[in-house]
mmCIF file of C-alpha atoms in Angstrom:
data_model
loop_
_atom_site.group_PDB
_atom_site.id
_atom_site.type_symbol
_atom_site.label_atom_id
_atom_site.label_comp_id
_atom_site.label_asym_id
_atom_site.label_seq_id
_atom_site.Cartn_x
_atom_site.Cartn_y
_atom_site.Cartn_z
ATOM 1 C CA ALA W 1 -11.064 -11.834 -1.097
ATOM 2 C CA ALA W 2 -10.185 -11.372 -4.756
ATOM 3 C CA ILE W 3 -6.859 -9.763 -3.858
ATOM 4 C CA THR W 4 -4.498 -9.954 -0.883
ATOM 5 C CA ILE W 5 -1.894 -7.282 -0.253
ATOM 6 C CA LYS W 6 0.669 -7.344 2.503
ATOM 7 C CA VAL W 7 1.339 -3.906 3.997
ATOM 8 C CA THR W 8 4.372 -3.374 6.211
ATOM 9 C CA GLY W 9 5.015 -0.273 8.246
ATOM 10 C CA ASN W 10 8.580 1.071 8.390
ATOM 11 C CA GLN W 11 10.057 4.197 9.899
ATOM 12 C CA TRP W 12 8.677 6.198 7.905
ATOM 13 C CA TYR W 13 7.100 4.637 4.866
ATOM 14 C CA TRP W 14 4.893 1.730 3.840
ATOM 15 C CA SER W 15 5.926 -1.363 1.883
ATOM 16 C CA TYR W 16 3.454 -3.309 -0.235
ATOM 17 C CA LYS W 17 3.681 -6.904 -1.529
ATOM 18 C CA TYR W 18 1.345 -8.314 -4.160
ATOM 19 C CA PRO W 19 1.389 -12.174 -4.141
ATOM 20 C CA GLU W 20 2.494 -14.174 -7.182
ATOM 21 C CA ASP W 21 -0.512 -16.458 -7.159
ATOM 22 C CA GLN W 22 -2.706 -13.423 -7.852
ATOM 23 C CA GLY W 23 -0.624 -12.123 -10.707
ATOM 24 C CA GLY W 24 1.862 -10.168 -8.673
ATOM 25 C CA GLY W 25 5.072 -11.552 -7.258
ATOM 26 C CA PHE W 26 6.503 -8.113 -6.540
ATOM 27 C CA GLY W 27 6.724 -5.474 -3.858
ATOM 28 C CA PHE W 28 7.484 -1.774 -3.600
ATOM 29 C CA ASP W 29 7.911 1.010 -1.087
ATOM 30 C CA GLN W 30 5.572 3.957 -0.757
ATOM 31 C CA LEU W 31 7.157 7.206 0.430
ATOM 32 C CA MET W 32 5.742 10.665 0.683
ATOM 33 C CA LYS W 33 6.638 12.954 -2.282
ATOM 34 C CA ALA W 34 9.028 15.742 -1.364
ATOM 35 C CA ASP W 35 7.736 19.266 -1.972
ATOM 36 C CA ALA W 36 10.164 19.670 -4.901
ATOM 37 C CA ASP W 37 8.621 16.601 -6.582
ATOM 38 C CA LEU W 38 4.988 17.683 -6.377
ATOM 39 C CA VAL W 39 3.129 18.318 -9.619
ATOM 40 C CA PRO W 40 -0.277 19.999 -10.211
ATOM 41 C CA GLY W 41 -2.986 17.835 -8.686
ATOM 42 C CA ASP W 42 -0.746 16.366 -5.950
ATOM 43 C CA VAL W 43 -1.667 16.966 -2.328
ATOM 44 C CA ARG W 44 1.152 18.160 -0.113
ATOM 45 C CA LEU W 45 1.983 15.757 2.736
ATOM 46 C CA LEU W 46 -0.337 13.099 1.247
ATOM 47 C CA SER W 47 0.909 12.318 -2.308
ATOM 48 C CA VAL W 48 3.281 9.356 -2.592
ATOM 49 C CA ASP W 49 5.846 8.141 -5.100
ATOM 50 C CA ASN W 50 4.181 4.745 -5.720
ATOM 51 C CA GLU W 51 0.404 4.376 -5.234
ATOM 52 C CA ALA W 52 -1.026 0.998 -4.287
ATOM 53 C CA VAL W 53 -3.636 -0.043 -6.886
ATOM 54 C CA VAL W 54 -6.754 -2.119 -6.502
ATOM 55 C CA PRO W 55 -9.790 -2.912 -8.686
ATOM 56 C CA VAL W 56 -13.216 -1.367 -7.980
ATOM 57 C CA ASN W 57 -16.055 -3.522 -6.568
ATOM 58 C CA GLU W 58 -13.794 -6.364 -5.439
ATOM 59 C CA VAL W 59 -12.943 -7.408 -1.923
ATOM 60 C CA VAL W 60 -9.331 -6.606 -1.006
ATOM 61 C CA LYS W 61 -7.744 -8.273 2.012
ATOM 62 C CA LEU W 62 -4.891 -6.398 3.713
ATOM 63 C CA GLN W 63 -2.366 -8.228 5.883
ATOM 64 C CA ILE W 64 -0.741 -5.555 8.017
ATOM 65 C CA THR W 65 2.497 -5.776 10.046
ATOM 66 C CA ALA W 66 5.586 -3.669 10.889
ATOM 67 C CA ASN W 67 9.328 -4.060 10.753
ATOM 68 C CA ASP W 68 10.396 -1.761 13.580
ATOM 69 C CA VAL W 69 7.833 -0.038 15.893
ATOM 70 C CA ILE W 70 4.037 0.005 16.128
ATOM 71 C CA HIS W 71 2.409 1.916 13.245
ATOM 72 C CA SER W 72 -1.265 2.207 12.406
ATOM 73 C CA TYR W 73 -2.520 1.901 8.831
ATOM 74 C CA VAL W 74 -5.507 4.172 8.342
ATOM 75 C CA ILE W 75 -7.549 4.843 5.148
ATOM 76 C CA PRO W 76 -10.644 6.699 6.428
ATOM 77 C CA ALA W 77 -12.649 6.371 3.188
ATOM 78 C CA PHE W 78 -12.527 2.552 3.521
ATOM 79 C CA SER W 79 -13.119 2.556 7.322
ATOM 80 C CA ILE W 80 -9.698 0.964 7.816
ATOM 81 C CA ARG W 81 -7.767 1.477 11.006
ATOM 82 C CA MET W 82 -5.461 -1.379 11.848
ATOM 83 C CA ASP W 83 -2.377 -1.465 13.998
ATOM 84 C CA ALA W 84 0.868 -2.619 12.327
ATOM 85 C CA VAL W 85 2.756 -4.482 15.051
ATOM 86 C CA PRO W 86 6.192 -6.037 14.674
ATOM 87 C CA GLY W 87 5.913 -9.856 14.834
ATOM 88 C CA ARG W 88 2.156 -9.856 14.376
ATOM 89 C CA LEU W 89 0.101 -10.147 11.233
ATOM 90 C CA ASN W 90 -3.253 -8.327 11.458
ATOM 91 C CA GLU W 91 -5.883 -8.583 8.749
ATOM 92 C CA THR W 92 -8.675 -6.431 7.528
ATOM 93 C CA TRP W 93 -10.558 -5.936 4.237
ATOM 94 C CA PHE W 94 -12.426 -3.367 2.194
ATOM 95 C CA LYS W 95 -14.456 -3.157 -1.003
ATOM 96 C CA ALA W 96 -14.092 0.162 -2.804
ATOM 97 C CA GLU W 97 -17.259 1.027 -4.770
ATOM 98 C CA LYS W 98 -15.976 4.109 -6.540
ATOM 99 C CA GLU W 99 -12.859 4.675 -8.640
ATOM 100 C CA GLY W 100 -10.461 7.379 -7.448
ATOM 101 C CA LEU W 101 -7.472 8.097 -5.241
ATOM 102 C CA TYR W 102 -7.833 7.571 -1.540
ATOM 103 C CA TYR W 103 -5.385 8.855 1.157
ATOM 104 C CA GLY W 104 -4.535 7.774 4.590
ATOM 105 C CA GLN W 105 -1.731 8.112 7.167
ATOM 106 C CA CYS W 106 -0.049 6.382 10.019
ATOM 107 C CA SER W 107 -1.993 7.292 13.174
ATOM 108 C CA LYS W 108 0.466 6.045 15.789
ATOM 109 C CA ILE W 109 3.260 8.339 16.900
ATOM 110 C CA CYS W 110 6.005 6.155 15.566
ATOM 111 C CA GLY W 111 9.010 8.450 15.700
ATOM 112 C CA LYS W 112 10.354 11.774 14.471
ATOM 113 C CA ASP W 113 8.937 11.525 10.924
ATOM 114 C CA HIS W 114 5.536 10.112 11.922
ATOM 115 C CA ALA W 115 3.793 13.129 10.313
ATOM 116 C CA PHE W 116 5.382 12.245 6.959
ATOM 117 C CA MET W 117 4.064 8.710 6.493
ATOM 118 C CA PRO W 118 1.029 8.934 4.195
ATOM 119 C CA ALA W 119 -0.626 6.022 2.376
ATOM 120 C CA ALA W 120 -2.338 6.196 -0.988
ATOM 121 C CA ILE W 121 -4.548 3.632 -2.760
ATOM 122 C CA ARG W 122 -5.825 4.152 -6.350
ATOM 123 C CA VAL W 123 -9.032 2.347 -7.235
ATOM 124 C CA VAL W 124 -9.437 1.560 -10.925
ATOM 125 C CA SER W 125 -11.461 -0.682 -13.229
ATOM 126 C CA ARG W 126 -10.546 -4.334 -13.419
ATOM 127 C CA GLU W 127 -9.069 -3.802 -16.943
ATOM 128 C CA LYS W 128 -6.834 -0.936 -15.735
ATOM 129 C CA TYR W 129 -5.851 -2.967 -12.692
ATOM 130 C CA ASP W 130 -4.755 -5.916 -14.872
ATOM 131 C CA GLU W 131 -2.748 -3.487 -17.039
ATOM 132 C CA TRP W 132 -1.138 -1.945 -13.931
ATOM 133 C CA LEU W 133 -0.373 -5.402 -12.531
ATOM 134 C CA ALA W 134 1.460 -6.472 -15.681
ATOM 135 C CA GLU W 135 3.445 -3.224 -15.948
ATOM 136 C CA SER W 136 4.297 -3.225 -12.233
ATOM 137 C CA LYS W 137 5.395 -6.831 -12.317
ATOM 138 C CA LYS W 138 8.000 -5.904 -14.929
ATOM 139 C CA LYS W 139 8.911 -2.609 -13.251
ATOM 140 C CA TYR W 140 9.359 -3.845 -9.707
ATOM 141 C CA SER W 141 10.622 -7.328 -10.503
ATOM 142 C CA ALA W 142 13.472 -5.827 -12.500
ATOM 143 C CA ALA W 143 14.340 -3.329 -9.759
ATOM 144 C CA GLU W 144 17.142 -4.018 -7.381
ATOM 145 C CA SER W 145 14.916 -3.511 -4.352
ATOM 146 C CA PRO W 146 15.156 -4.997 -0.868
ATOM 147 C CA VAL W 147 11.330 -5.314 -0.803
ATOM 148 C CA LYS W 148 11.123 -7.353 -4.028
ATOM 149 C CA LEU W 149 9.010 -10.368 -3.201
ATOM 150 C CA ALA W 150 11.279 -13.397 -3.062
ATOM 151 C CA ALA W 151 10.119 -16.470 -4.898
ATOM 152 C CA SER W 152 10.149 -18.465 -1.666
ATOM 153 C CA GLU W 153 8.106 -15.878 0.256
ATOM 154 C CA THR W 154 4.382 -16.386 0.397
ATOM 155 C CA ILE W 155 1.499 -14.436 1.770
ATOM 156 C CA ARG W 156 -0.832 -16.548 3.862
#
């Protein structure tokens, strides 16, 4: 895989971590946008505040786990359906062949806000991905966030 991303299910949002050895070293949470925050072009109940980003035509490995209860990370366009289980690290991969924005959702009934747990991955050119990576490293590394990737934490 050219890129590895760790995806963690939480009640009721996803957390993403991009490893330092691949230009990342940061993490962020992905929550559904509230109706009041939607702008033209957003999709109600699917648009998120922070999209995960990957380059087109490259293999992306996802390591999937959960912090609390069993979730299921599903992105139908990539044929991904993987359980996120606390204490277990499941792996899958995909190779997006077309740029665009792809949506998914948690498909396990994981609690009262299960229906409000979308996932979104934006596929871009390698050049745009490298730009996003540099900008995001500054943005998320500077943030006081509990999901910021600690220097000692590695993705296997």
